[in-house]
């Protein structure tokens, strides 16, 4: 499907998704959000895709909800629109493949939360993270109220939501929000190397690691131990497990296929 607000490019096993409304710092449109949801669902179906890289065109990752259309929207329209955003976030979490958010410029409001819904965040040194909801008298949407307290604890999350002060990439790294911070000129290369590494890894194991870690936040130790036991019983039947064991014994690098 052609969608100008979300560019989709398959680069071998890597699906590159680019938020594309640069004149509004990639503020969300319905087309963008629905496109992102559909792309994640397609990535789940397509076995040749092993990793998703999400970035923004122009000078920022995303400035979140489109403030320029906000005053016009009725409560029902907002409710419908956020329903679409919710489907997108769920599709990202249900995708059994790693999603890397590549943040430059600003990740603001729901744009910040979109990055949080990814699995890993690589940011440029100059990037800024700001939960700008309070700035426009709104609460967090797009799952930020779920993801952020789990990363930084409730008190830090409340401060970030209440005050809406921009966080530097370094501070976001120190808080455990961001995985890697690199100078802007190295950002693409760093993200590409990470994506390549994940694309060549044991894909089914990654998918289950993602599921188990997500589930751990609303499970018990007993529940997770049992899940790990069940899933490991499946993992030993995978080609990647057989390959990993053979490679170890033959003292060579494994060649994983994600199967
Ligand atoms: C701090 C900023 C992110 C960046 O500031 P700066 O670098 O100075 O850039 P600007 O000059 O402000 O922006 C450049 C142009 O982009 C337009 N723009 C920026 N953000 C948005 C936006 N969110 N929506 C629409 N347009 C935007 C800006 O007007 C400039 O255009 P012109 O040159 O034509 O004037 C700063 O831009 C900023 O604070 N942006 C707003 C951040 C914000 O409040 N985001 C919304 C938070 S609420 C939210 O995300 C909520 C929802 C609710 C509804 C549905 C779905 C999702 O989320």
PDB file of N, CA, C and O in Angstrom, residues 87-161:
ATOM      1  N   UNK A  87      -3.669   0.061  18.415  1.00  0.00           N
ATOM      2  CA  UNK A  87      -3.476  -1.143  17.577  1.00  0.00           C
ATOM      3  C   UNK A  87      -2.045  -1.202  17.056  1.00  0.00           C
ATOM      4  O   UNK A  87      -1.459  -2.281  16.935  1.00  0.00           O
ATOM      5  N   UNK A  88      -1.506  -0.033  16.754  1.00  0.00           N
ATOM      6  CA  UNK A  88      -0.126   0.037  16.253  1.00  0.00           C
ATOM      7  C   UNK A  88       0.863  -0.404  17.347  1.00  0.00           C
ATOM      8  O   UNK A  88       1.775  -1.206  17.100  1.00  0.00           O
ATOM      9  N   UNK A  89       0.665   0.110  18.551  1.00  0.00           N
ATOM     10  CA  UNK A  89       1.567  -0.234  19.661  1.00  0.00           C
ATOM     11  C   UNK A  89       1.482  -1.738  19.955  1.00  0.00           C
ATOM     12  O   UNK A  89       2.502  -2.415  20.154  1.00  0.00           O
ATOM     13  N   UNK A  90       0.268  -2.277  19.951  1.00  0.00           N
ATOM     14  CA  UNK A  90       0.084  -3.719  20.208  1.00  0.00           C
ATOM     15  C   UNK A  90       0.786  -4.529  19.107  1.00  0.00           C
ATOM     16  O   UNK A  90       1.470  -5.521  19.397  1.00  0.00           O
ATOM     17  N   UNK A  91       0.657  -4.095  17.848  1.00  0.00           N
ATOM     18  CA  UNK A  91       1.315  -4.817  16.745  1.00  0.00           C
ATOM     19  C   UNK A  91       2.838  -4.806  16.920  1.00  0.00           C
ATOM     20  O   UNK A  91       3.514  -5.795  16.623  1.00  0.00           O
ATOM     21  N   UNK A  92       3.374  -3.687  17.430  1.00  0.00           N
ATOM     22  CA  UNK A  92       4.825  -3.620  17.666  1.00  0.00           C
ATOM     23  C   UNK A  92       5.246  -4.596  18.762  1.00  0.00           C
ATOM     24  O   UNK A  92       6.278  -5.262  18.661  1.00  0.00           O
ATOM     25  N   UNK A  93       4.440  -4.676  19.808  1.00  0.00           N
ATOM     26  CA  UNK A  93       4.783  -5.582  20.908  1.00  0.00           C
ATOM     27  C   UNK A  93       4.539  -7.040  20.541  1.00  0.00           C
ATOM     28  O   UNK A  93       5.206  -7.936  21.050  1.00  0.00           O
ATOM     29  N   UNK A  94       3.553  -7.288  19.666  1.00  0.00           N
ATOM     30  CA  UNK A  94       3.262  -8.687  19.287  1.00  0.00           C
ATOM     31  C   UNK A  94       4.208  -9.190  18.206  1.00  0.00           C
ATOM     32  O   UNK A  94       4.264 -10.391  17.962  1.00  0.00           O
ATOM     33  N   UNK A  95       4.916  -8.304  17.562  1.00  0.00           N
ATOM     34  CA  UNK A  95       5.876  -8.717  16.537  1.00  0.00           C
ATOM     35  C   UNK A  95       7.016  -9.486  17.207  1.00  0.00           C
ATOM     36  O   UNK A  95       7.698  -8.948  18.081  1.00  0.00           O
ATOM     37  N   UNK A  96       7.196 -10.725  16.802  1.00  0.00           N
ATOM     38  CA  UNK A  96       8.216 -11.568  17.454  1.00  0.00           C
ATOM     39  C   UNK A  96       9.583 -11.372  16.790  1.00  0.00           C
ATOM     40  O   UNK A  96      10.278 -12.337  16.457  1.00  0.00           O
ATOM     41  N   UNK A  97       9.915 -10.131  16.550  1.00  0.00           N
ATOM     42  CA  UNK A  97      11.195  -9.763  15.933  1.00  0.00           C
ATOM     43  C   UNK A  97      11.623  -8.439  16.556  1.00  0.00           C
ATOM     44  O   UNK A  97      10.758  -7.625  16.904  1.00  0.00           O
ATOM     45  N   UNK A  98      12.944  -8.217  16.699  1.00  0.00           N
ATOM     46  CA  UNK A  98      13.379  -6.968  17.345  1.00  0.00           C
ATOM     47  C   UNK A  98      13.040  -5.737  16.506  1.00  0.00           C
ATOM     48  O   UNK A  98      13.170  -5.753  15.279  1.00  0.00           O
ATOM     49  N   UNK A  99      12.634  -4.671  17.208  1.00  0.00           N
ATOM     50  CA  UNK A  99      12.425  -3.362  16.575  1.00  0.00           C
ATOM     51  C   UNK A  99      13.449  -2.401  17.184  1.00  0.00           C
ATOM     52  O   UNK A  99      13.508  -2.242  18.408  1.00  0.00           O
ATOM     53  N   UNK A 100      14.233  -1.775  16.321  1.00  0.00           N
ATOM     54  CA  UNK A 100      15.218  -0.780  16.782  1.00  0.00           C
ATOM     55  C   UNK A 100      14.694   0.602  16.406  1.00  0.00           C
ATOM     56  O   UNK A 100      14.457   0.875  15.221  1.00  0.00           O
ATOM     57  N   UNK A 101      14.513   1.477  17.389  1.00  0.00           N
ATOM     58  CA  UNK A 101      14.165   2.876  17.085  1.00  0.00           C
ATOM     59  C   UNK A 101      15.471   3.668  16.993  1.00  0.00           C
ATOM     60  O   UNK A 101      16.343   3.551  17.870  1.00  0.00           O
ATOM     61  N   UNK A 102      15.598   4.440  15.932  1.00  0.00           N
ATOM     62  CA  UNK A 102      16.806   5.242  15.714  1.00  0.00           C
ATOM     63  C   UNK A 102      16.391   6.702  15.887  1.00  0.00           C
ATOM     64  O   UNK A 102      15.669   7.253  15.055  1.00  0.00           O
ATOM     65  N   UNK A 103      16.838   7.305  16.996  1.00  0.00           N
ATOM     66  CA  UNK A 103      16.327   8.635  17.350  1.00  0.00           C
ATOM     67  C   UNK A 103      17.388   9.718  17.104  1.00  0.00           C
ATOM     68  O   UNK A 103      18.502   9.633  17.618  1.00  0.00           O
ATOM     69  N   UNK A 104      16.973  10.708  16.314  1.00  0.00           N
ATOM     70  CA  UNK A 104      17.793  11.916  16.164  1.00  0.00           C
ATOM     71  C   UNK A 104      16.850  13.104  16.357  1.00  0.00           C
ATOM     72  O   UNK A 104      15.622  12.946  16.315  1.00  0.00           O
ATOM     73  N   UNK A 105      17.425  14.279  16.588  1.00  0.00           N
ATOM     74  CA  UNK A 105      16.569  15.453  16.820  1.00  0.00           C
ATOM     75  C   UNK A 105      15.708  15.228  18.058  1.00  0.00           C
ATOM     76  O   UNK A 105      16.217  14.850  19.111  1.00  0.00           O
ATOM     77  N   UNK A 106      14.389  15.427  17.896  1.00  0.00           N
ATOM     78  CA  UNK A 106      13.481  15.256  19.038  1.00  0.00           C
ATOM     79  C   UNK A 106      12.668  13.971  18.942  1.00  0.00           C
ATOM     80  O   UNK A 106      12.242  13.567  17.853  1.00  0.00           O
ATOM     81  N   UNK A 107      12.459  13.343  20.093  1.00  0.00           N
ATOM     82  CA  UNK A 107      11.407  12.332  20.247  1.00  0.00           C
ATOM     83  C   UNK A 107      10.490  12.961  21.293  1.00  0.00           C
ATOM     84  O   UNK A 107      10.831  13.014  22.480  1.00  0.00           O
ATOM     85  N   UNK A 108       9.348  13.506  20.845  1.00  0.00           N
ATOM     86  CA  UNK A 108       8.500  14.296  21.745  1.00  0.00           C
ATOM     87  C   UNK A 108       7.105  13.675  21.847  1.00  0.00           C
ATOM     88  O   UNK A 108       6.608  13.083  20.880  1.00  0.00           O
ATOM     89  N   UNK A 109       6.478  13.831  23.010  1.00  0.00           N
ATOM     90  CA  UNK A 109       5.115  13.353  23.220  1.00  0.00           C
ATOM     91  C   UNK A 109       4.974  11.890  22.827  1.00  0.00           C
ATOM     92  O   UNK A 109       5.794  11.038  23.208  1.00  0.00           O
ATOM     93  N   UNK A 110       3.942  11.607  22.021  1.00  0.00           N
ATOM     94  CA  UNK A 110       3.712  10.220  21.611  1.00  0.00           C
ATOM     95  C   UNK A 110       4.847   9.699  20.722  1.00  0.00           C
ATOM     96  O   UNK A 110       4.977   8.487  20.536  1.00  0.00           O
ATOM     97  N   UNK A 111       5.682  10.609  20.195  1.00  0.00           N
ATOM     98  CA  UNK A 111       6.867  10.184  19.442  1.00  0.00           C
ATOM     99  C   UNK A 111       7.882   9.521  20.375  1.00  0.00           C
ATOM    100  O   UNK A 111       8.534   8.529  20.022  1.00  0.00           O
ATOM    101  N   UNK A 112       8.030  10.072  21.568  1.00  0.00           N
ATOM    102  CA  UNK A 112       8.869   9.469  22.618  1.00  0.00           C
ATOM    103  C   UNK A 112       8.287   8.094  22.960  1.00  0.00           C
ATOM    104  O   UNK A 112       8.998   7.076  23.008  1.00  0.00           O
ATOM    105  N   UNK A 113       6.966   8.046  23.148  1.00  0.00           N
ATOM    106  CA  UNK A 113       6.334   6.775  23.530  1.00  0.00           C
ATOM    107  C   UNK A 113       6.461   5.719  22.433  1.00  0.00           C
ATOM    108  O   UNK A 113       6.560   4.518  22.729  1.00  0.00           O
ATOM    109  N   UNK A 114       6.440   6.163  21.180  1.00  0.00           N
ATOM    110  CA  UNK A 114       6.624   5.223  20.067  1.00  0.00           C
ATOM    111  C   UNK A 114       8.016   4.578  20.153  1.00  0.00           C
ATOM    112  O   UNK A 114       8.166   3.375  19.926  1.00  0.00           O
ATOM    113  N   UNK A 115       9.013   5.391  20.487  1.00  0.00           N
ATOM    114  CA  UNK A 115      10.364   4.838  20.660  1.00  0.00           C
ATOM    115  C   UNK A 115      10.376   3.842  21.831  1.00  0.00           C
ATOM    116  O   UNK A 115      11.013   2.783  21.758  1.00  0.00           O
ATOM    117  N   UNK A 116       9.644   4.186  22.902  1.00  0.00           N
ATOM    118  CA  UNK A 116       9.594   3.282  24.059  1.00  0.00           C
ATOM    119  C   UNK A 116       8.937   1.942  23.719  1.00  0.00           C
ATOM    120  O   UNK A 116       9.239   0.926  24.333  1.00  0.00           O
ATOM    121  N   UNK A 117       8.029   1.949  22.741  1.00  0.00           N
ATOM    122  CA  UNK A 117       7.333   0.713  22.343  1.00  0.00           C
ATOM    123  C   UNK A 117       8.226  -0.180  21.483  1.00  0.00           C
ATOM    124  O   UNK A 117       7.863  -1.316  21.183  1.00  0.00           O
ATOM    125  N   UNK A 118       9.391   0.334  21.090  1.00  0.00           N
ATOM    126  CA  UNK A 118      10.362  -0.472  20.351  1.00  0.00           C
ATOM    127  C   UNK A 118      11.143  -1.330  21.356  1.00  0.00           C
ATOM    128  O   UNK A 118      10.951  -1.209  22.563  1.00  0.00           O
ATOM    129  N   UNK A 119      12.038  -2.166  20.846  1.00  0.00           N
ATOM    130  CA  UNK A 119      12.795  -3.041  21.756  1.00  0.00           C
ATOM    131  C   UNK A 119      14.128  -2.445  22.158  1.00  0.00           C
ATOM    132  O   UNK A 119      14.611  -2.683  23.267  1.00  0.00           O
ATOM    133  N   UNK A 120      14.736  -1.700  21.256  1.00  0.00           N
ATOM    134  CA  UNK A 120      16.033  -1.076  21.524  1.00  0.00           C
ATOM    135  C   UNK A 120      15.990   0.334  20.961  1.00  0.00           C
ATOM    136  O   UNK A 120      15.307   0.571  19.949  1.00  0.00           O
ATOM    137  N   UNK A 121      16.693   1.250  21.624  1.00  0.00           N
ATOM    138  CA  UNK A 121      16.765   2.629  21.104  1.00  0.00           C
ATOM    139  C   UNK A 121      18.232   3.020  20.932  1.00  0.00           C
ATOM    140  O   UNK A 121      19.028   2.925  21.872  1.00  0.00           O
ATOM    141  N   UNK A 122      18.559   3.444  19.713  1.00  0.00           N
ATOM    142  CA  UNK A 122      19.881   4.003  19.439  1.00  0.00           C
ATOM    143  C   UNK A 122      19.654   5.488  19.176  1.00  0.00           C
ATOM    144  O   UNK A 122      18.789   5.853  18.369  1.00  0.00           O
ATOM    145  N   UNK A 123      20.391   6.338  19.886  1.00  0.00           N
ATOM    146  CA  UNK A 123      20.134   7.782  19.782  1.00  0.00           C
ATOM    147  C   UNK A 123      21.402   8.536  19.433  1.00  0.00           C
ATOM    148  O   UNK A 123      22.508   8.103  19.766  1.00  0.00           O
ATOM    149  N   UNK A 124      21.209   9.681  18.790  1.00  0.00           N
ATOM    150  CA  UNK A 124      22.371  10.534  18.515  1.00  0.00           C
ATOM    151  C   UNK A 124      22.644  11.385  19.750  1.00  0.00           C
ATOM    152  O   UNK A 124      21.730  11.695  20.526  1.00  0.00           O
ATOM    153  N   UNK A 125      23.892  11.773  19.924  1.00  0.00           N
ATOM    154  CA  UNK A 125      24.310  12.568  21.091  1.00  0.00           C
ATOM    155  C   UNK A 125      23.481  13.838  21.231  1.00  0.00           C
ATOM    156  O   UNK A 125      23.214  14.290  22.335  1.00  0.00           O
ATOM    157  N   UNK A 126      23.084  14.397  20.088  1.00  0.00           N
ATOM    158  CA  UNK A 126      22.365  15.675  20.102  1.00  0.00           C
ATOM    159  C   UNK A 126      20.859  15.497  20.298  1.00  0.00           C
ATOM    160  O   UNK A 126      20.139  16.492  20.390  1.00  0.00           O
ATOM    161  N   UNK A 127      20.358  14.266  20.345  1.00  0.00           N
ATOM    162  CA  UNK A 127      18.899  14.072  20.402  1.00  0.00           C
ATOM    163  C   UNK A 127      18.337  14.455  21.772  1.00  0.00           C
ATOM    164  O   UNK A 127      19.058  14.483  22.772  1.00  0.00           O
ATOM    165  N   UNK A 128      17.036  14.760  21.778  1.00  0.00           N
ATOM    166  CA  UNK A 128      16.345  15.166  23.006  1.00  0.00           C
ATOM    167  C   UNK A 128      15.048  14.372  23.130  1.00  0.00           C
ATOM    168  O   UNK A 128      14.350  14.163  22.142  1.00  0.00           O
ATOM    169  N   UNK A 129      14.749  13.986  24.357  1.00  0.00           N
ATOM    170  CA  UNK A 129      13.532  13.219  24.638  1.00  0.00           C
ATOM    171  C   UNK A 129      12.647  14.060  25.542  1.00  0.00           C
ATOM    172  O   UNK A 129      13.083  14.466  26.615  1.00  0.00           O
ATOM    173  N   UNK A 130      11.435  14.322  25.118  1.00  0.00           N
ATOM    174  CA  UNK A 130      10.561  15.166  25.944  1.00  0.00           C
ATOM    175  C   UNK A 130       9.126  14.657  25.894  1.00  0.00           C
ATOM    176  O   UNK A 130       8.569  14.410  24.825  1.00  0.00           O
ATOM    177  N   UNK A 131       8.559  14.495  27.088  1.00  0.00           N
ATOM    178  CA  UNK A 131       7.163  14.050  27.184  1.00  0.00           C
ATOM    179  C   UNK A 131       6.306  15.304  27.208  1.00  0.00           C
ATOM    180  O   UNK A 131       5.874  15.771  28.267  1.00  0.00           O
ATOM    181  N   UNK A 132       6.042  15.858  26.025  1.00  0.00           N
ATOM    182  CA  UNK A 132       5.430  17.189  25.922  1.00  0.00           C
ATOM    183  C   UNK A 132       3.929  17.219  26.169  1.00  0.00           C
ATOM    184  O   UNK A 132       3.288  18.228  25.867  1.00  0.00           O
ATOM    185  N   UNK A 133       3.370  16.163  26.700  1.00  0.00           N
ATOM    186  CA  UNK A 133       1.904  16.110  26.868  1.00  0.00           C
ATOM    187  C   UNK A 133       1.386  17.252  27.746  1.00  0.00           C
ATOM    188  O   UNK A 133       0.412  17.929  27.396  1.00  0.00           O
ATOM    189  N   UNK A 134       2.057  17.460  28.903  1.00  0.00           N
ATOM    190  CA  UNK A 134       1.588  18.496  29.826  1.00  0.00           C
ATOM    191  C   UNK A 134       1.629  19.882  29.165  1.00  0.00           C
ATOM    192  O   UNK A 134       0.799  20.745  29.464  1.00  0.00           O
ATOM    193  N   UNK A 135       2.587  20.049  28.239  1.00  0.00           N
ATOM    194  CA  UNK A 135       2.738  21.315  27.500  1.00  0.00           C
ATOM    195  C   UNK A 135       1.448  21.688  26.756  1.00  0.00           C
ATOM    196  O   UNK A 135       1.153  22.850  26.563  1.00  0.00           O
ATOM    197  N   UNK A 136       0.669  20.654  26.335  1.00  0.00           N
ATOM    198  CA  UNK A 136      -0.596  20.934  25.647  1.00  0.00           C
ATOM    199  C   UNK A 136      -1.793  20.427  26.463  1.00  0.00           C
ATOM    200  O   UNK A 136      -2.872  20.169  25.923  1.00  0.00           O
ATOM    201  N   UNK A 137      -1.578  20.258  27.781  1.00  0.00           N
ATOM    202  CA  UNK A 137      -2.682  19.916  28.690  1.00  0.00           C
ATOM    203  C   UNK A 137      -3.268  18.539  28.464  1.00  0.00           C
ATOM    204  O   UNK A 137      -4.458  18.306  28.687  1.00  0.00           O
ATOM    205  N   UNK A 138      -2.415  17.592  28.033  1.00  0.00           N
ATOM    206  CA  UNK A 138      -2.902  16.226  27.792  1.00  0.00           C
ATOM    207  C   UNK A 138      -2.170  15.233  28.683  1.00  0.00           C
ATOM    208  O   UNK A 138      -1.149  15.557  29.291  1.00  0.00           O
ATOM    209  N   UNK A 139      -2.706  14.030  28.717  1.00  0.00           N
ATOM    210  CA  UNK A 139      -1.998  12.930  29.388  1.00  0.00           C
ATOM    211  C   UNK A 139      -1.215  12.145  28.330  1.00  0.00           C
ATOM    212  O   UNK A 139      -1.414  12.327  27.138  1.00  0.00           O
ATOM    213  N   UNK A 140      -0.362  11.255  28.815  1.00  0.00           N
ATOM    214  CA  UNK A 140       0.409  10.407  27.898  1.00  0.00           C
ATOM    215  C   UNK A 140      -0.494   9.388  27.218  1.00  0.00           C
ATOM    216  O   UNK A 140      -1.363   8.799  27.871  1.00  0.00           O
ATOM    217  N   UNK A 141      -0.276   9.189  25.897  1.00  0.00           N
ATOM    218  CA  UNK A 141      -0.937   8.077  25.211  1.00  0.00           C
ATOM    219  C   UNK A 141       0.118   7.302  24.427  1.00  0.00           C
ATOM    220  O   UNK A 141       1.295   7.632  24.486  1.00  0.00           O
ATOM    221  N   UNK A 142      -0.310   6.256  23.752  1.00  0.00           N
ATOM    222  CA  UNK A 142       0.663   5.442  23.017  1.00  0.00           C
ATOM    223  C   UNK A 142       1.466   4.528  23.935  1.00  0.00           C
ATOM    224  O   UNK A 142       2.540   4.068  23.560  1.00  0.00           O
ATOM    225  N   UNK A 143       0.946   4.296  25.153  1.00  0.00           N
ATOM    226  CA  UNK A 143       1.565   3.298  26.033  1.00  0.00           C
ATOM    227  C   UNK A 143       2.664   3.824  26.939  1.00  0.00           C
ATOM    228  O   UNK A 143       3.258   3.062  27.702  1.00  0.00           O
ATOM    229  N   UNK A 144       2.937   5.141  26.902  1.00  0.00           N
ATOM    230  CA  UNK A 144       4.019   5.681  27.732  1.00  0.00           C
ATOM    231  C   UNK A 144       3.793   5.462  29.225  1.00  0.00           C
ATOM    232  O   UNK A 144       4.738   5.225  29.977  1.00  0.00           O
ATOM    233  N   UNK A 145       2.520   5.514  29.643  1.00  0.00           N
ATOM    234  CA  UNK A 145       2.226   5.322  31.075  1.00  0.00           C
ATOM    235  C   UNK A 145       2.518   3.883  31.497  1.00  0.00           C
ATOM    236  O   UNK A 145       2.606   3.577  32.688  1.00  0.00           O
ATOM    237  N   UNK A 146       2.624   2.998  30.520  1.00  0.00           N
ATOM    238  CA  UNK A 146       2.950   1.589  30.787  1.00  0.00           C
ATOM    239  C   UNK A 146       4.462   1.365  30.702  1.00  0.00           C
ATOM    240  O   UNK A 146       5.067   0.815  31.612  1.00  0.00           O
ATOM    241  N   UNK A 147       5.048   1.815  29.585  1.00  0.00           N
ATOM    242  CA  UNK A 147       6.464   1.502  29.341  1.00  0.00           C
ATOM    243  C   UNK A 147       7.417   2.273  30.257  1.00  0.00           C
ATOM    244  O   UNK A 147       8.368   1.711  30.786  1.00  0.00           O
ATOM    245  N   UNK A 148       7.184   3.585  30.418  1.00  0.00           N
ATOM    246  CA  UNK A 148       8.192   4.404  31.102  1.00  0.00           C
ATOM    247  C   UNK A 148       8.393   4.027  32.577  1.00  0.00           C
ATOM    248  O   UNK A 148       9.541   3.863  33.007  1.00  0.00           O
ATOM    249  N   UNK A 149       7.314   3.874  33.385  1.00  0.00           N
ATOM    250  CA  UNK A 149       7.555   3.511  34.791  1.00  0.00           C
ATOM    251  C   UNK A 149       8.295   2.184  34.938  1.00  0.00           C
ATOM    252  O   UNK A 149       9.043   1.988  35.895  1.00  0.00           O
ATOM    253  N   UNK A 150       8.115   1.294  33.969  1.00  0.00           N
ATOM    254  CA  UNK A 150       8.810   0.002  34.029  1.00  0.00           C
ATOM    255  C   UNK A 150      10.306   0.171  33.795  1.00  0.00           C
ATOM    256  O   UNK A 150      11.113  -0.631  34.234  1.00  0.00           O
ATOM    257  N   UNK A 151      10.676   1.208  33.041  1.00  0.00           N
ATOM    258  CA  UNK A 151      12.099   1.449  32.768  1.00  0.00           C
ATOM    259  C   UNK A 151      12.759   2.264  33.870  1.00  0.00           C
ATOM    260  O   UNK A 151      13.880   1.995  34.264  1.00  0.00           O
ATOM    261  N   UNK A 152      12.049   3.304  34.350  1.00  0.00           N
ATOM    262  CA  UNK A 152      12.719   4.281  35.231  1.00  0.00           C
ATOM    263  C   UNK A 152      12.109   4.354  36.624  1.00  0.00           C
ATOM    264  O   UNK A 152      12.618   5.081  37.477  1.00  0.00           O
ATOM    265  N   UNK A 153      11.019   3.619  36.876  1.00  0.00           N
ATOM    266  CA  UNK A 153      10.328   3.685  38.168  1.00  0.00           C
ATOM    267  C   UNK A 153       9.277   4.797  38.155  1.00  0.00           C
ATOM    268  O   UNK A 153       9.362   5.737  37.348  1.00  0.00           O
ATOM    269  N   UNK A 154       8.277   4.702  39.056  1.00  0.00           N
ATOM    270  CA  UNK A 154       7.158   5.646  39.015  1.00  0.00           C
ATOM    271  C   UNK A 154       7.528   7.090  39.327  1.00  0.00           C
ATOM    272  O   UNK A 154       6.986   8.017  38.714  1.00  0.00           O
ATOM    273  N   UNK A 155       8.464   7.320  40.246  1.00  0.00           N
ATOM    274  CA  UNK A 155       8.748   8.710  40.631  1.00  0.00           C
ATOM    275  C   UNK A 155       9.437   9.469  39.496  1.00  0.00           C
ATOM    276  O   UNK A 155       9.060  10.600  39.181  1.00  0.00           O
ATOM    277  N   UNK A 156      10.421   8.837  38.867  1.00  0.00           N
ATOM    278  CA  UNK A 156      11.102   9.512  37.746  1.00  0.00           C
ATOM    279  C   UNK A 156      10.110   9.695  36.594  1.00  0.00           C
ATOM    280  O   UNK A 156      10.053  10.765  35.963  1.00  0.00           O
ATOM    281  N   UNK A 157       9.287   8.671  36.349  1.00  0.00           N
ATOM    282  CA  UNK A 157       8.302   8.777  35.248  1.00  0.00           C
ATOM    283  C   UNK A 157       7.364   9.951  35.511  1.00  0.00           C
ATOM    284  O   UNK A 157       7.093  10.757  34.609  1.00  0.00           O
ATOM    285  N   UNK A 158       6.889  10.083  36.745  1.00  0.00           N
ATOM    286  CA  UNK A 158       5.963  11.196  37.049  1.00  0.00           C
ATOM    287  C   UNK A 158       6.651  12.539  36.850  1.00  0.00           C
ATOM    288  O   UNK A 158       6.048  13.469  36.300  1.00  0.00           O
ATOM    289  N   UNK A 159       7.906  12.645  37.269  1.00  0.00           N
ATOM    290  CA  UNK A 159       8.609  13.919  37.077  1.00  0.00           C
ATOM    291  C   UNK A 159       8.706  14.251  35.583  1.00  0.00           C
ATOM    292  O   UNK A 159       8.441  15.392  35.171  1.00  0.00           O
ATOM    293  N   UNK A 160       9.056  13.238  34.782  1.00  0.00           N
ATOM    294  CA  UNK A 160       9.203  13.484  33.337  1.00  0.00           C
ATOM    295  C   UNK A 160       7.859  13.862  32.710  1.00  0.00           C
ATOM    296  O   UNK A 160       7.788  14.747  31.856  1.00  0.00           O
ATOM    297  N   UNK A 161       6.794  13.220  33.151  1.00  0.00           N
ATOM    298  CA  UNK A 161       5.466  13.553  32.617  1.00  0.00           C
ATOM    299  C   UNK A 161       4.994  14.926  33.111  1.00  0.00           C
ATOM    300  O   UNK A 161       4.475  15.725  32.340  1.00  0.00           O
TER     301      UNK A 161
END
